[in-house]
Coordinates of C-alpha atoms in Angstrom, one line a residue:
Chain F
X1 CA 111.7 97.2 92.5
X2 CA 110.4 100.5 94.2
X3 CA 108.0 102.0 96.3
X4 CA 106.9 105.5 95.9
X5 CA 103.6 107.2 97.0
X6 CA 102.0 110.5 96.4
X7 CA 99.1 112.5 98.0
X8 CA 96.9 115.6 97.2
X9 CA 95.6 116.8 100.2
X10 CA 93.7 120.1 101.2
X11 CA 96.7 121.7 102.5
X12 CA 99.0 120.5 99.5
X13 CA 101.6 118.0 98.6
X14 CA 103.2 115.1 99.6
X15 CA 105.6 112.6 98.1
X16 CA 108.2 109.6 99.1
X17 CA 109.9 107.5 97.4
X18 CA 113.0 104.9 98.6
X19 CA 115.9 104.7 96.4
X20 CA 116.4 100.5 95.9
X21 CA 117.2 99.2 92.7
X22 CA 117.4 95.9 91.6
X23 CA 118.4 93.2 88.9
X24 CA 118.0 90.2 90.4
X25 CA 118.7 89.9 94.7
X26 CA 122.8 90.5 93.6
X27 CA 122.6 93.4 91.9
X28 CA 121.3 96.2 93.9
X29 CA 121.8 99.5 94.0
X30 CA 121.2 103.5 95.6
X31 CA 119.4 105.5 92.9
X32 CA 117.0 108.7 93.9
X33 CA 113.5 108.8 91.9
X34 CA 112.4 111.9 93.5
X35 CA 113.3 114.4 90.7
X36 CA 112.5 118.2 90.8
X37 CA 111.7 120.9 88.5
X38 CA 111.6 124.4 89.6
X39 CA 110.9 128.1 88.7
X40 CA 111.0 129.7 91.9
X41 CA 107.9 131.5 93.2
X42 CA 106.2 130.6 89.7
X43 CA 106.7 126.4 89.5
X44 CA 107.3 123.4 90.8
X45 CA 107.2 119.8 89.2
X46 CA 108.0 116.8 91.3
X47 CA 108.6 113.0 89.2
X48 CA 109.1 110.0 90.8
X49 CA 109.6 107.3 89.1
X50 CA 109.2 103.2 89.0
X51 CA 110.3 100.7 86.4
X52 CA 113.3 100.3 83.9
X53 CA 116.3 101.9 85.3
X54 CA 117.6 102.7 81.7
X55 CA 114.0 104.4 80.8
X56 CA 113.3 106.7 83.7
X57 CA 116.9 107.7 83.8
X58 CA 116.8 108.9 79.9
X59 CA 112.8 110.3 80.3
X60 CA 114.2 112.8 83.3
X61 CA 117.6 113.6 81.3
X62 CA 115.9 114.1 78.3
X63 CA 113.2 116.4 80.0
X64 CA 116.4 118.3 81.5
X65 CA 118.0 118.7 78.4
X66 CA 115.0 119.5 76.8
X67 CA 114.1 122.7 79.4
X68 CA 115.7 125.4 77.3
X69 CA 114.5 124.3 73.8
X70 CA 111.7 125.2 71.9
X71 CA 109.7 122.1 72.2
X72 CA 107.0 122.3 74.6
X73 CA 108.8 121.9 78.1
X74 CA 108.5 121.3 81.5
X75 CA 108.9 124.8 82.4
X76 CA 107.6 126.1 79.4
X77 CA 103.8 124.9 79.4
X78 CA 101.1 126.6 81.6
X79 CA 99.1 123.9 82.9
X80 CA 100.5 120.5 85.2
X81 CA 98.2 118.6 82.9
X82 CA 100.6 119.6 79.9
X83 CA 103.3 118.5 81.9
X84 CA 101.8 114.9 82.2
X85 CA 101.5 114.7 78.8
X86 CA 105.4 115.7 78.3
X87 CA 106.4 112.9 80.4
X88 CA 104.1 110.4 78.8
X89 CA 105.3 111.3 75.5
X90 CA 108.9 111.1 76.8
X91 CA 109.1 108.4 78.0
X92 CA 107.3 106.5 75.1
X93 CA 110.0 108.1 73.0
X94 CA 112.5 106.2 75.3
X95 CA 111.0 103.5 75.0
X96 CA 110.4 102.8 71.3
X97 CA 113.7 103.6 70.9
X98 CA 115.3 101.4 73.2
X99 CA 112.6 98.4 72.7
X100 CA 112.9 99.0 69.1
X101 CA 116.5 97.5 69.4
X102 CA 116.2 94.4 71.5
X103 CA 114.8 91.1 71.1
X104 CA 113.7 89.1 74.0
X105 CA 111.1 89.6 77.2
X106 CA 113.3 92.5 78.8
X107 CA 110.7 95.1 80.2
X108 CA 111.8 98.7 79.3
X109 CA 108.5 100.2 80.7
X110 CA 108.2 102.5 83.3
X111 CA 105.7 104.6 85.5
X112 CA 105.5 108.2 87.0
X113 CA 104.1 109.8 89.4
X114 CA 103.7 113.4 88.3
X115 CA 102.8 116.3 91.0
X116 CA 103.3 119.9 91.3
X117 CA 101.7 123.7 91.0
X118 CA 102.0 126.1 88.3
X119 CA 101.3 129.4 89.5
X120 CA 97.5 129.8 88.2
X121 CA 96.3 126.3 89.0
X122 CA 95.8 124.8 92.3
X123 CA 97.9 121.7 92.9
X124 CA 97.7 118.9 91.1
X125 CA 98.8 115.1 90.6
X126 CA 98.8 112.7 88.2
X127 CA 100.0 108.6 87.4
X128 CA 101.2 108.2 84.0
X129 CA 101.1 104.6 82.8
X130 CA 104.2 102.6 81.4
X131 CA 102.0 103.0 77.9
X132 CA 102.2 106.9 78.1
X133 CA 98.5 107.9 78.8
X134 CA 97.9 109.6 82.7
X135 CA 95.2 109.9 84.8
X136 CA 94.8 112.2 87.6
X137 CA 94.3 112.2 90.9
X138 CA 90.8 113.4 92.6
X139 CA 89.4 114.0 96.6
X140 CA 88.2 110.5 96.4
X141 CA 91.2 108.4 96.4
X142 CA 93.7 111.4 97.3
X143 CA 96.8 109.1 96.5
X144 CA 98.7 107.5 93.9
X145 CA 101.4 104.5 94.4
X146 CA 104.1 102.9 92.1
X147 CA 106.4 100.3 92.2
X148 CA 105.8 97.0 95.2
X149 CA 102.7 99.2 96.5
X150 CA 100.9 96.3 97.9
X151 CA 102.2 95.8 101.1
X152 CA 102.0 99.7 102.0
X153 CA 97.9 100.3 100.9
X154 CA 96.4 98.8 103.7
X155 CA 97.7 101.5 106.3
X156 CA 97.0 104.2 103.9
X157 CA 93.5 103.2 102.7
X158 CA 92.4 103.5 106.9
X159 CA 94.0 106.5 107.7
X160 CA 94.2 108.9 104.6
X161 CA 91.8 111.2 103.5
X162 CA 91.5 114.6 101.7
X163 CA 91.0 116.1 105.0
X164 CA 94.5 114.5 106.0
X165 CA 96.9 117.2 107.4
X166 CA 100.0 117.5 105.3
X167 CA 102.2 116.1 108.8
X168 CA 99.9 113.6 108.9
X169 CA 100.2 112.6 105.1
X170 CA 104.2 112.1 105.5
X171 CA 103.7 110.0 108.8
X172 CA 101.5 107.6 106.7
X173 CA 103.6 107.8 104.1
X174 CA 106.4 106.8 106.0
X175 CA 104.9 103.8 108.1
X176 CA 103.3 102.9 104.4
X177 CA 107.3 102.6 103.4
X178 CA 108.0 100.9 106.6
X179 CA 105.7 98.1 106.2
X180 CA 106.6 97.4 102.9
X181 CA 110.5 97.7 104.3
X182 CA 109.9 95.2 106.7
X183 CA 108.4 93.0 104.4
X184 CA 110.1 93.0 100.6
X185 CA 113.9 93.7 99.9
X186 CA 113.5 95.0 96.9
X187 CA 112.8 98.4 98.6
X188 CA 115.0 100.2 100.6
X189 CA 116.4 103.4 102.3
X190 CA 117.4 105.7 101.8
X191 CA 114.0 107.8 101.2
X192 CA 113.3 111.1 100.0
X193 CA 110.3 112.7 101.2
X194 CA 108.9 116.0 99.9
X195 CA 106.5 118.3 101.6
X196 CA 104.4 120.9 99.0
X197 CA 102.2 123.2 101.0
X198 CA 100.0 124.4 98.6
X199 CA 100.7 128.1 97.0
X200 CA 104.6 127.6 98.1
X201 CA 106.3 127.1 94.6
X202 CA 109.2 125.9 96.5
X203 CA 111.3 122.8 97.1
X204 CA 113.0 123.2 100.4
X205 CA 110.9 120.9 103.0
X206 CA 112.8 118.0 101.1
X207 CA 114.2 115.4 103.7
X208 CA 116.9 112.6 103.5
X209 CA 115.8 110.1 106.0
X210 CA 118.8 106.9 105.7
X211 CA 119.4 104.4 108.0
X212 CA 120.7 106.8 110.9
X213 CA 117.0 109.1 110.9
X214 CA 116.4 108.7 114.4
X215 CA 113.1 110.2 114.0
X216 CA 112.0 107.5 110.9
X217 CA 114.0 104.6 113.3
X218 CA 111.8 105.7 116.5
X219 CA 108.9 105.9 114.4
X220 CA 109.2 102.5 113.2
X221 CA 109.4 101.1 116.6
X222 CA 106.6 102.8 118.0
X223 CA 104.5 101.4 115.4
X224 CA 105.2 98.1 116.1
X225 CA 105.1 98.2 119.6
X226 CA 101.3 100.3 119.0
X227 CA 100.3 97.3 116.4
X228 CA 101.4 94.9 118.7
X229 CA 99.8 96.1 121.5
X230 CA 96.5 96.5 119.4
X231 CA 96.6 93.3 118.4
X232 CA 96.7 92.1 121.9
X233 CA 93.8 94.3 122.6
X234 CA 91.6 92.5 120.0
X235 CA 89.1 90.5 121.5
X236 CA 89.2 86.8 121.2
X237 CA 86.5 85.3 118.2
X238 CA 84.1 83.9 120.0
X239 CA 82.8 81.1 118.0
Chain N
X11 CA 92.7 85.4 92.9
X12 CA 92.6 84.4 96.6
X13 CA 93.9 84.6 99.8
X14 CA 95.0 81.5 101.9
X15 CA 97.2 81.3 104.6
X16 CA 98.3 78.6 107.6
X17 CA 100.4 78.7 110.2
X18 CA 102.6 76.4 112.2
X19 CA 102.6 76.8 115.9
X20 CA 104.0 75.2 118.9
X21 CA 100.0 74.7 119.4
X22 CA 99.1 72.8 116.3
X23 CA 98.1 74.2 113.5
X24 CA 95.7 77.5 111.8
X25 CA 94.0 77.4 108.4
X26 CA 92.5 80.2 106.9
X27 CA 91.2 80.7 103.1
X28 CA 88.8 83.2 101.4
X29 CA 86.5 81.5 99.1
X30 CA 86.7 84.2 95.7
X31 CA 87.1 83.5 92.2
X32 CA 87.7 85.3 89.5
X33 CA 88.5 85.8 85.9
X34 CA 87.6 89.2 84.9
X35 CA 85.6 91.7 87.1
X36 CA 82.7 90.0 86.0
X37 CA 83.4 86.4 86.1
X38 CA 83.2 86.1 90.1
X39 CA 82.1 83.6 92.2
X40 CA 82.2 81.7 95.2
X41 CA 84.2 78.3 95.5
X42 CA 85.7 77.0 99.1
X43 CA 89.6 76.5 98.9
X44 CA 89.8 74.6 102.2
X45 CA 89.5 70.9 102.0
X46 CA 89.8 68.4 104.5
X47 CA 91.1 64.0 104.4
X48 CA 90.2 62.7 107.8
X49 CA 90.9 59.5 109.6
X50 CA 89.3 60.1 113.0
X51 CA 92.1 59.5 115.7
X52 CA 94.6 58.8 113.2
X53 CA 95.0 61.5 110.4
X54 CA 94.4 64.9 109.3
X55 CA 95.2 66.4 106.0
X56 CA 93.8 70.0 105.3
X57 CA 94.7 71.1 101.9
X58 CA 94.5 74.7 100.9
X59 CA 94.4 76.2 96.8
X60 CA 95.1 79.0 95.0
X61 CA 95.2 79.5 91.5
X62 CA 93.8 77.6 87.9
X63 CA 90.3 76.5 89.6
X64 CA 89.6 73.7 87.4
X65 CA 93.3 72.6 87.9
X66 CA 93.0 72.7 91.7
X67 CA 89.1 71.0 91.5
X68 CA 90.8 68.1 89.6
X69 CA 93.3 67.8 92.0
X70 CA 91.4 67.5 94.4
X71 CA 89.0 64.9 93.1
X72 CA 91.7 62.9 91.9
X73 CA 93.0 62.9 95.4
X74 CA 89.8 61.3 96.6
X75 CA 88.4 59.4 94.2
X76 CA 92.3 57.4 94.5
X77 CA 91.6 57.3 98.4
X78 CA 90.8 54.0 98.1
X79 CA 93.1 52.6 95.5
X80 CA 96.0 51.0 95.6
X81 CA 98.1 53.5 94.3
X82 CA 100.0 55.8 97.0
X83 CA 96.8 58.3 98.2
X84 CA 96.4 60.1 101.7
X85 CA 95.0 58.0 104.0
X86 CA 97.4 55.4 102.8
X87 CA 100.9 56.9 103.4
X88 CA 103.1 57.0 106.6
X89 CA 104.4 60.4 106.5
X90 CA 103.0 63.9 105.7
X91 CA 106.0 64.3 103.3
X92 CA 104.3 61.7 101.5
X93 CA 101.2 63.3 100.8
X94 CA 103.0 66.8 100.1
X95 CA 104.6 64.8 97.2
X96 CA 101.3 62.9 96.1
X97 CA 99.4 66.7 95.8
X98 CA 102.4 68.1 94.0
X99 CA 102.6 65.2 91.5
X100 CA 98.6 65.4 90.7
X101 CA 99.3 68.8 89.9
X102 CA 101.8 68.0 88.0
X103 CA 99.4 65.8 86.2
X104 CA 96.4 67.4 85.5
X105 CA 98.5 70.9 84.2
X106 CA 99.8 68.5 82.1
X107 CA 96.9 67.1 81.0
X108 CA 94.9 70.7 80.4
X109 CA 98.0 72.9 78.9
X110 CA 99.4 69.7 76.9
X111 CA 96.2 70.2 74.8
X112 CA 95.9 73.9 74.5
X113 CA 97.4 76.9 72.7
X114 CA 97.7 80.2 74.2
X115 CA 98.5 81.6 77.0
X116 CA 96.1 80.5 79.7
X117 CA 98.4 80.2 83.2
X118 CA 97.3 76.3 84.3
X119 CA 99.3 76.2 87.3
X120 CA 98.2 75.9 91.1
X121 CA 99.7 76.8 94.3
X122 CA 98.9 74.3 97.9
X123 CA 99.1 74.4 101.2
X124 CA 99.0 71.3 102.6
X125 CA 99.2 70.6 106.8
X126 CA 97.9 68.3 109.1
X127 CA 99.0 65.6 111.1
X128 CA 99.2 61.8 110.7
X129 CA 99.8 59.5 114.0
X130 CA 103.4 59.2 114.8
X131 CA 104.4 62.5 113.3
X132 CA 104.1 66.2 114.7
X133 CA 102.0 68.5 112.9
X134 CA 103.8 69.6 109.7
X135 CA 103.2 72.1 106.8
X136 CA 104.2 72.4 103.5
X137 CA 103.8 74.7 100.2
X138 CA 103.4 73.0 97.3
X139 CA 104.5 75.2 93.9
X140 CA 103.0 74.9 90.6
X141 CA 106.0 73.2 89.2
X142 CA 104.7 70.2 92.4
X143 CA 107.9 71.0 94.4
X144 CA 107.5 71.8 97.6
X145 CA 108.8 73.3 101.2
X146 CA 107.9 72.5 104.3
X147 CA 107.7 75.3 107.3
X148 CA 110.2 75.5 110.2
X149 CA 109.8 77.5 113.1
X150 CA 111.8 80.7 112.3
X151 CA 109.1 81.6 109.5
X152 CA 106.3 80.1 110.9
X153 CA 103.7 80.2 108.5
X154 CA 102.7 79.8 104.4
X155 CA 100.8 82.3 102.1
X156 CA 99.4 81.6 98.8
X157 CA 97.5 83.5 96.4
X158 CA 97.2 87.5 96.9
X159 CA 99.6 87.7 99.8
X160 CA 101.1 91.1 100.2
X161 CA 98.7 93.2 101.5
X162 CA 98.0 90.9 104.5
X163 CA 101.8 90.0 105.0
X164 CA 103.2 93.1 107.4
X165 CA 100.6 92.2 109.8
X166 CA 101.8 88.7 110.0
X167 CA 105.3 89.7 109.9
X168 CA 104.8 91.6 112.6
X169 CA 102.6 89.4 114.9
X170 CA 103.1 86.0 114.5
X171 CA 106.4 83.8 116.0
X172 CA 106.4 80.3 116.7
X173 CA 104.9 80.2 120.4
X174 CA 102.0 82.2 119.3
X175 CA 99.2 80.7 120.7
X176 CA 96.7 79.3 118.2
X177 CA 93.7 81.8 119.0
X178 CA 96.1 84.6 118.6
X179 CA 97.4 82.8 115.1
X180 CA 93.5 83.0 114.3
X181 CA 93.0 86.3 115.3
X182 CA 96.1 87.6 113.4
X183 CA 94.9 85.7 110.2
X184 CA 91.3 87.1 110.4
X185 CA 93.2 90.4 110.4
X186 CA 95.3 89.8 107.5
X187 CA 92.3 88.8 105.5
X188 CA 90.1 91.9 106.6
X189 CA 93.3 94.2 105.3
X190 CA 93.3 92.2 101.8
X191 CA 89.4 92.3 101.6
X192 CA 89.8 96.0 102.0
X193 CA 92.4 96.9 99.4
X194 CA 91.8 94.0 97.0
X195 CA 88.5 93.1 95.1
X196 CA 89.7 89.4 94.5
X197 CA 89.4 88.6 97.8
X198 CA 86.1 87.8 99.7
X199 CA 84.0 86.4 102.2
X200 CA 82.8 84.0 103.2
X201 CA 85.7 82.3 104.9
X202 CA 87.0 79.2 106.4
X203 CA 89.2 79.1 109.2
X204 CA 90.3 75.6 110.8
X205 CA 92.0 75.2 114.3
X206 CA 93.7 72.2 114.7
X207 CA 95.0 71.9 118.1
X208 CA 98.0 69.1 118.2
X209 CA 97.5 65.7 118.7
X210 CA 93.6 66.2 117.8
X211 CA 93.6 63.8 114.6
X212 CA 90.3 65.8 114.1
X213 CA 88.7 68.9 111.7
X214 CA 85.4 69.6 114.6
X215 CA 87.4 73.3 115.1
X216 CA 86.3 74.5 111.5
X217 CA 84.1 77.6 111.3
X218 CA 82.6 79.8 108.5
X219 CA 82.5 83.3 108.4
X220 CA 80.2 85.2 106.0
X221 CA 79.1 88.9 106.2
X222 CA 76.4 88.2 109.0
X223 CA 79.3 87.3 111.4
X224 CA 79.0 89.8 114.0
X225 CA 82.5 88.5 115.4
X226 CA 84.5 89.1 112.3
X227 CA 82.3 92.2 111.5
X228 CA 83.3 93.0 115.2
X229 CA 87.0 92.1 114.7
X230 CA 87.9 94.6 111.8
X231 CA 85.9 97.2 112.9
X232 CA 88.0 97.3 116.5
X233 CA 91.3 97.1 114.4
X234 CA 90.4 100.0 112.0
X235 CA 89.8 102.0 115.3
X236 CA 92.8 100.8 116.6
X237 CA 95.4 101.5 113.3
X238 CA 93.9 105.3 113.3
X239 CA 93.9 105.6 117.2
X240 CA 97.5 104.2 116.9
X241 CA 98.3 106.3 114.1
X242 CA 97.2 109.3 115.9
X243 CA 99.2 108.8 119.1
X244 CA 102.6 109.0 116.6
X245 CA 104.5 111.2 117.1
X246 CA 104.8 114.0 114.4
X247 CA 108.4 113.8 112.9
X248 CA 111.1 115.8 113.7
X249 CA 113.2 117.6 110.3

């Protein structure tokens, strides 16, 4: 499994995604979904990515390979909506072509997340479905998740808003990751976390926190010890 | 769906179930999930259901309309093993009964929790699959979830140990539920909470909570303040 989150907040961007996969609790493995795309000073495209292994893999090769060609391409087309729509149609290509092949219940599906800002357009975020088709992100519900995202929602659902300061957006972020962490194996560190202030077009507030980030460790703890002491704060139910 | 979940505590024992179900959006209604067997002074049996609903309603009115047969039932057996292994066999025999007769692919099975305590014993707890195996909780993971249990599990996880005293087990519960209700439609009031303090052969601790209960109203709206206050006083991370 996975566990990536994105927001579109006033100020800009956020995303985080671990880096767990698995087949089964004996085969797991380190492999980044946080994939960048970048024109400097005119774009930048940020995928993450949930699902098949095999299929998200090929969609963000293919959309590599694909940059210089004549087909439409990721930094070819003038709107992030056109860039939804390339991944979509990606990674359906992937996966016809892969299901096409097989017998038998494997799952070759897989979700995106698909953010950015092409010069022109404010900043923008979208879900694209395992089926191809996207929907996009608005002020109301200023985040997307993929992968095990059930365990992370509650803390984000209480805390983030539009309003949400971009600081504040990666702290929720990161407790979101933490609870699920804590709770699920199938997600784990390292994370990647990016930071898009809006009108940027730039890459470089990307972090690596692994299991030595003293500031994600310390964090972690001080949430607990806050929930904790919370909780002990609750009144009793009086019946 | 549903949410139920019990815990096992040096204390005795804490039910707690929502009372939602639902097949579709628009198919939703209220059923109770918590069912009690009592012998007063001698027994207490407190089953809790997730799932098929007509699988767990046969279930459960199998179980009592055999209460006085002369078949195995649960005011006739020495042991709450025993009655673990007389719910999971009834489930085994009405899925039979229901998918042995239909086509398609309607999901007949039916999660339990089923705790209590019968005199000679201490209070136990078990989990009952849909297959009608079952485990039974030990005091390093003290409790059992069934139904739509992530969202209300990091809470739990990070709360509740073994000498947690029952009110405590209560409160944490009631705040595991009010973080599903809020991120999960399936889920809803009213609930039913049990305390069963050890040694109390007796179900008098039971109380209902709908959406005029000023406590639980009370309850999640100190928590929310106390998740965002929390969240505030974190410190920003350092790159």
């Amino acid at each position: 499994m996975t566990y990536c989150v994105a927001m579109r907040l006033e100020q800009g961007l956020v995303f985080a995604a671990d880096s767990r996969t698995n087949a089964g609790v004996d085969q797991i493995a380190t492999f980044r979904k946080l994939h960048t795309f970048q024109v400097s000073g005119e774009r930048l495209v940020v995928l993450l990515s949930a699902g098949n292994l095999a299929t998200t893999q090929s969609v963000v090769s293919l959309l590599r390979m694909r940059l210089d060609s004549d087909r439409p391409n990721l930094n070819g087309v003038g709107s992030l909506y056109d860039v939804a729509a390339i991944v979509g149609a990606t990674s359906r290509e992937v996966r016809q072509r892969d299901a096409g092949q097989t017998q038998g219940s494997v799952d070759f599906g897989s979700s995106f997340i698909v953010g950015g800002q092409i010069r022109g357009e404010a900043p923008r975020l979208f879900l694209v479905y395992p089926e191809g088709n996207f929907i996009e992100c608005t002020a109301d519900t200023p985040y997307f998740q993929i992968g095990e995202t059930k365990y992370g929602k509650p803390i984000i659902d209480r805390v983030v808003e539009y309003r949400t300061s971009l600081d504040d957006g990666i702290k929720c972020a990161l407790l979101s990751i933490d609870s699920t962490l804590r709770s699920n194996l199938s997600v784990g560190l390292p994370l990647d976390i990016l930071k898009y202030p809006r009108d940027s077009f730039d890459d470089h507030l990307h972090y690596d926190v692994d299991e030595h980030h003293e500031g994600f460790r310390a964090l972690g703890e001080a949430w607990s010890q806050a929930l904790r002491g919370a909780f002990q704060a609750m009144p009793d139910m009086q019946w």
